[in-house]
Amino acid sequence: MTGETTLASLNKGDGVATQVVGENGTTRDGAISITSRDGTSFEVNLSTAVTVQDVIDLINTEASAAGASVTASLASVGNGLVLTDSSGGAGNFEITTSSDNGYFVAAQLGFTEETSVASNTISAEDVNPVSRKACFRV
């Protein structure tokens, strides 16, 4: 996975639903709420994200605007996103649903529905697995 990886290609091509059109035709944006260990919270609307880098940039922009010491990046080992909290707080570092569609966006990015850890990092699961095709003929 790189920053240029499209969200549509993740999850074995099922993608990441940053917007969902409901049965009544109403569009719902995918959003997540992040709370740093010092208690600073901010919401990230991911409806405009097209690539993994867009997600990283949106999280980092909203964190900065809220005065939160949270940064998003690509995992240095393996695939996935990593959130890092450098606030020095003692509370839990959290990602929670903040919209009707937020659960799906968070899960499709590799985070569980409700993540709350007493740690300075939250690592998403790999949602861009590489599958090997057989290289030998039998």
PDB file of C-alpha atoms in Angstrom:
ATOM      1  CA  MET A   1       0.000   0.000   0.000  1.00  0.00           C
ATOM      2  CA  THR A   2       1.220   3.476  -0.847  1.00  0.00           C
ATOM      3  CA  GLY A   3      -0.277   6.927  -0.543  1.00  0.00           C
ATOM      4  CA  GLU A   4      -1.356   6.683  -4.171  1.00  0.00           C
ATOM      5  CA  THR A   5      -3.336   3.477  -3.566  1.00  0.00           C
ATOM      6  CA  THR A   6      -6.961   4.215  -4.367  1.00  0.00           C
ATOM      7  CA  LEU A   7      -9.595   3.516  -1.754  1.00  0.00           C
ATOM      8  CA  ALA A   8     -11.586   1.699  -4.458  1.00  0.00           C
ATOM      9  CA  SER A   9      -8.839  -0.939  -4.735  1.00  0.00           C
ATOM     10  CA  LEU A  10      -8.753  -1.801  -1.016  1.00  0.00           C
ATOM     11  CA  ASN A  11     -10.518  -4.751   0.590  1.00  0.00           C
ATOM     12  CA  LYS A  12      -9.887  -7.016  -2.410  1.00  0.00           C
ATOM     13  CA  GLY A  13     -11.498  -4.489  -4.733  1.00  0.00           C
ATOM     14  CA  ASP A  14     -14.604  -3.896  -2.604  1.00  0.00           C
ATOM     15  CA  GLY A  15     -13.214  -0.463  -1.736  1.00  0.00           C
ATOM     16  CA  VAL A  16     -13.996   1.984   1.040  1.00  0.00           C
ATOM     17  CA  ALA A  17     -17.451   3.554   1.092  1.00  0.00           C
ATOM     18  CA  THR A  18     -16.746   7.157   2.016  1.00  0.00           C
ATOM     19  CA  GLN A  19     -20.312   8.078   1.028  1.00  0.00           C
ATOM     20  CA  VAL A  20     -23.438   5.950   1.016  1.00  0.00           C
ATOM     21  CA  VAL A  21     -26.761   6.748  -0.611  1.00  0.00           C
ATOM     22  CA  GLY A  22     -29.593   5.592   1.628  1.00  0.00           C
ATOM     23  CA  GLU A  23     -32.864   4.007   0.565  1.00  0.00           C
ATOM     24  CA  ASN A  24     -34.540   7.422   0.580  1.00  0.00           C
ATOM     25  CA  GLY A  25     -31.849   8.873  -1.685  1.00  0.00           C
ATOM     26  CA  THR A  26     -30.092  10.777   1.110  1.00  0.00           C
ATOM     27  CA  THR A  27     -26.297  10.776   0.905  1.00  0.00           C
ATOM     28  CA  ARG A  28     -24.489  10.055   4.164  1.00  0.00           C
ATOM     29  CA  ASP A  29     -20.838  10.926   4.583  1.00  0.00           C
ATOM     30  CA  GLY A  30     -18.392   8.586   6.264  1.00  0.00           C
ATOM     31  CA  ALA A  31     -16.809  10.215   9.285  1.00  0.00           C
ATOM     32  CA  ILE A  32     -14.771   9.085  12.260  1.00  0.00           C
ATOM     33  CA  SER A  33     -14.048  10.785  15.558  1.00  0.00           C
ATOM     34  CA  ILE A  34     -10.578  10.599  17.074  1.00  0.00           C
ATOM     35  CA  THR A  35      -9.704  11.444  20.686  1.00  0.00           C
ATOM     36  CA  SER A  36      -6.085  11.840  21.721  1.00  0.00           C
ATOM     37  CA  ARG A  37      -4.816  10.645  25.107  1.00  0.00           C
ATOM     38  CA  ASP A  38      -4.978  14.213  26.481  1.00  0.00           C
ATOM     39  CA  GLY A  39      -8.713  14.333  25.680  1.00  0.00           C
ATOM     40  CA  THR A  40      -8.606  16.478  22.523  1.00  0.00           C
ATOM     41  CA  SER A  41     -11.286  15.260  20.099  1.00  0.00           C
ATOM     42  CA  PHE A  42     -11.875  15.961  16.440  1.00  0.00           C
ATOM     43  CA  GLU A  43     -14.044  14.626  13.636  1.00  0.00           C
ATOM     44  CA  VAL A  44     -12.761  13.648  10.217  1.00  0.00           C
ATOM     45  CA  ASN A  45     -15.203  13.633   7.285  1.00  0.00           C
ATOM     46  CA  LEU A  46     -13.736  11.244   4.734  1.00  0.00           C
ATOM     47  CA  SER A  47     -16.301  11.803   1.977  1.00  0.00           C
ATOM     48  CA  THR A  48     -13.791  13.555  -0.320  1.00  0.00           C
ATOM     49  CA  ALA A  49     -11.023  10.939   0.039  1.00  0.00           C
ATOM     50  CA  VAL A  50     -10.041   9.049  -3.103  1.00  0.00           C
ATOM     51  CA  THR A  51      -6.606   7.710  -2.135  1.00  0.00           C
ATOM     52  CA  VAL A  52      -4.930   6.481   1.029  1.00  0.00           C
ATOM     53  CA  GLN A  53      -2.915   9.726   1.052  1.00  0.00           C
ATOM     54  CA  ASP A  54      -6.177  11.695   1.026  1.00  0.00           C
ATOM     55  CA  VAL A  55      -7.223   9.871   4.215  1.00  0.00           C
ATOM     56  CA  ILE A  56      -3.858  10.595   5.840  1.00  0.00           C
ATOM     57  CA  ASP A  57      -4.019  14.256   4.823  1.00  0.00           C
ATOM     58  CA  LEU A  58      -7.608  14.699   6.056  1.00  0.00           C
ATOM     59  CA  ILE A  59      -6.799  13.169   9.443  1.00  0.00           C
ATOM     60  CA  ASN A  60      -3.631  15.260   9.824  1.00  0.00           C
ATOM     61  CA  THR A  61      -5.393  18.471   8.742  1.00  0.00           C
ATOM     62  CA  GLU A  62      -8.295  17.992  11.158  1.00  0.00           C
ATOM     63  CA  ALA A  63      -5.934  17.024  13.995  1.00  0.00           C
ATOM     64  CA  SER A  64      -3.885  20.168  13.441  1.00  0.00           C
ATOM     65  CA  ALA A  65      -6.996  22.369  13.272  1.00  0.00           C
ATOM     66  CA  ALA A  66      -8.218  20.909  16.582  1.00  0.00           C
ATOM     67  CA  GLY A  67      -4.839  21.323  18.253  1.00  0.00           C
ATOM     68  CA  ALA A  68      -4.511  17.548  18.676  1.00  0.00           C
ATOM     69  CA  SER A  69      -1.078  15.933  18.718  1.00  0.00           C
ATOM     70  CA  VAL A  70      -2.174  13.108  16.435  1.00  0.00           C
ATOM     71  CA  THR A  71      -0.572  12.134  13.145  1.00  0.00           C
ATOM     72  CA  ALA A  72      -1.637   9.588  10.556  1.00  0.00           C
ATOM     73  CA  SER A  73       0.897   7.760   8.396  1.00  0.00           C
ATOM     74  CA  LEU A  74       1.485   4.572   6.483  1.00  0.00           C
ATOM     75  CA  ALA A  75       2.825   1.635   8.465  1.00  0.00           C
ATOM     76  CA  SER A  76       6.600   1.366   8.114  1.00  0.00           C
ATOM     77  CA  VAL A  77       6.310  -2.433   8.143  1.00  0.00           C
ATOM     78  CA  GLY A  78       3.480  -4.190   6.341  1.00  0.00           C
ATOM     79  CA  ASN A  79       0.364  -2.521   5.000  1.00  0.00           C
ATOM     80  CA  GLY A  80      -2.038  -0.236   6.799  1.00  0.00           C
ATOM     81  CA  LEU A  81      -2.500   3.100   8.462  1.00  0.00           C
ATOM     82  CA  VAL A  82      -0.984   4.064  11.795  1.00  0.00           C
ATOM     83  CA  LEU A  83      -2.246   6.812  14.094  1.00  0.00           C
ATOM     84  CA  THR A  84       0.297   8.213  16.543  1.00  0.00           C
ATOM     85  CA  ASP A  85      -0.533  10.335  19.595  1.00  0.00           C
ATOM     86  CA  SER A  86       2.293  12.492  20.966  1.00  0.00           C
ATOM     87  CA  SER A  87       0.124  14.483  23.401  1.00  0.00           C
ATOM     88  CA  GLY A  88       1.628  12.928  26.515  1.00  0.00           C
ATOM     89  CA  GLY A  89      -1.832  12.419  28.004  1.00  0.00           C
ATOM     90  CA  ALA A  90      -2.748   9.485  30.225  1.00  0.00           C
ATOM     91  CA  GLY A  91      -6.223   8.740  28.850  1.00  0.00           C
ATOM     92  CA  ASN A  92      -7.149   6.311  26.125  1.00  0.00           C
ATOM     93  CA  PHE A  93      -6.453   6.957  22.446  1.00  0.00           C
ATOM     94  CA  GLU A  94      -9.756   6.401  20.638  1.00  0.00           C
ATOM     95  CA  ILE A  95     -11.410   6.108  17.258  1.00  0.00           C
ATOM     96  CA  THR A  96     -15.187   6.049  17.358  1.00  0.00           C
ATOM     97  CA  THR A  97     -18.075   6.243  14.951  1.00  0.00           C
ATOM     98  CA  SER A  98     -19.334   9.763  14.371  1.00  0.00           C
ATOM     99  CA  SER A  99     -21.810   9.173  11.555  1.00  0.00           C
ATOM    100  CA  ASP A 100     -24.243   6.549  10.337  1.00  0.00           C
ATOM    101  CA  ASN A 101     -21.621   5.456   7.838  1.00  0.00           C
ATOM    102  CA  GLY A 102     -18.593   5.964  10.091  1.00  0.00           C
ATOM    103  CA  TYR A 103     -18.438   2.345  11.207  1.00  0.00           C
ATOM    104  CA  PHE A 104     -18.110   1.093   7.685  1.00  0.00           C
ATOM    105  CA  VAL A 105     -15.435   3.614   6.773  1.00  0.00           C
ATOM    106  CA  ALA A 106     -13.403   2.866   9.904  1.00  0.00           C
ATOM    107  CA  ALA A 107     -13.714  -0.894   9.404  1.00  0.00           C
ATOM    108  CA  GLN A 108     -12.922  -0.644   5.705  1.00  0.00           C
ATOM    109  CA  LEU A 109      -9.770   1.292   6.596  1.00  0.00           C
ATOM    110  CA  GLY A 110      -8.780  -1.520   8.979  1.00  0.00           C
ATOM    111  CA  PHE A 111      -9.921  -0.086  12.317  1.00  0.00           C
ATOM    112  CA  THR A 112     -12.461  -1.852  14.492  1.00  0.00           C
ATOM    113  CA  GLU A 113     -15.849  -0.278  15.171  1.00  0.00           C
ATOM    114  CA  GLU A 114     -14.759   1.232  18.467  1.00  0.00           C
ATOM    115  CA  THR A 115     -11.024   1.368  19.195  1.00  0.00           C
ATOM    116  CA  SER A 116      -9.870   2.567  22.614  1.00  0.00           C
ATOM    117  CA  VAL A 117      -6.326   1.828  23.751  1.00  0.00           C
ATOM    118  CA  ALA A 118      -3.993   2.949  26.532  1.00  0.00           C
ATOM    119  CA  SER A 119      -1.221   3.326  23.983  1.00  0.00           C
ATOM    120  CA  ASN A 120       0.277   6.066  21.823  1.00  0.00           C
ATOM    121  CA  THR A 121      -0.358   4.203  18.577  1.00  0.00           C
ATOM    122  CA  ILE A 122      -3.302   2.608  16.847  1.00  0.00           C
ATOM    123  CA  SER A 123      -2.466   0.386  13.901  1.00  0.00           C
ATOM    124  CA  ALA A 124      -5.067  -0.572  11.335  1.00  0.00           C
ATOM    125  CA  GLU A 125      -5.262  -4.079   9.977  1.00  0.00           C
ATOM    126  CA  ASP A 126      -4.052  -4.743   6.441  1.00  0.00           C
ATOM    127  CA  VAL A 127      -6.929  -4.016   4.042  1.00  0.00           C
ATOM    128  CA  ASN A 128      -4.746  -4.357   0.955  1.00  0.00           C
ATOM    129  CA  PRO A 129      -3.523  -7.946   1.199  1.00  0.00           C
ATOM    130  CA  VAL A 130      -1.303  -9.335  -1.487  1.00  0.00           C
ATOM    131  CA  SER A 131      -2.495 -12.682  -2.761  1.00  0.00           C
ATOM    132  CA  ARG A 132      -0.041 -15.003  -4.383  1.00  0.00           C
ATOM    133  CA  LYS A 133      -0.960 -16.922  -7.414  1.00  0.00           C
ATOM    134  CA  ALA A 134       0.703 -20.227  -7.967  1.00  0.00           C
ATOM    135  CA  CYS A 135       3.959 -19.889  -9.816  1.00  0.00           C
ATOM    136  CA  PHE A 136       4.376 -23.586 -10.580  1.00  0.00           C
ATOM    137  CA  ARG A 137       2.406 -25.754 -12.908  1.00  0.00           C
ATOM    138  CA  VAL A 138       1.546 -29.230 -11.815  1.00  0.00           C
TER     139      VAL A 138
END
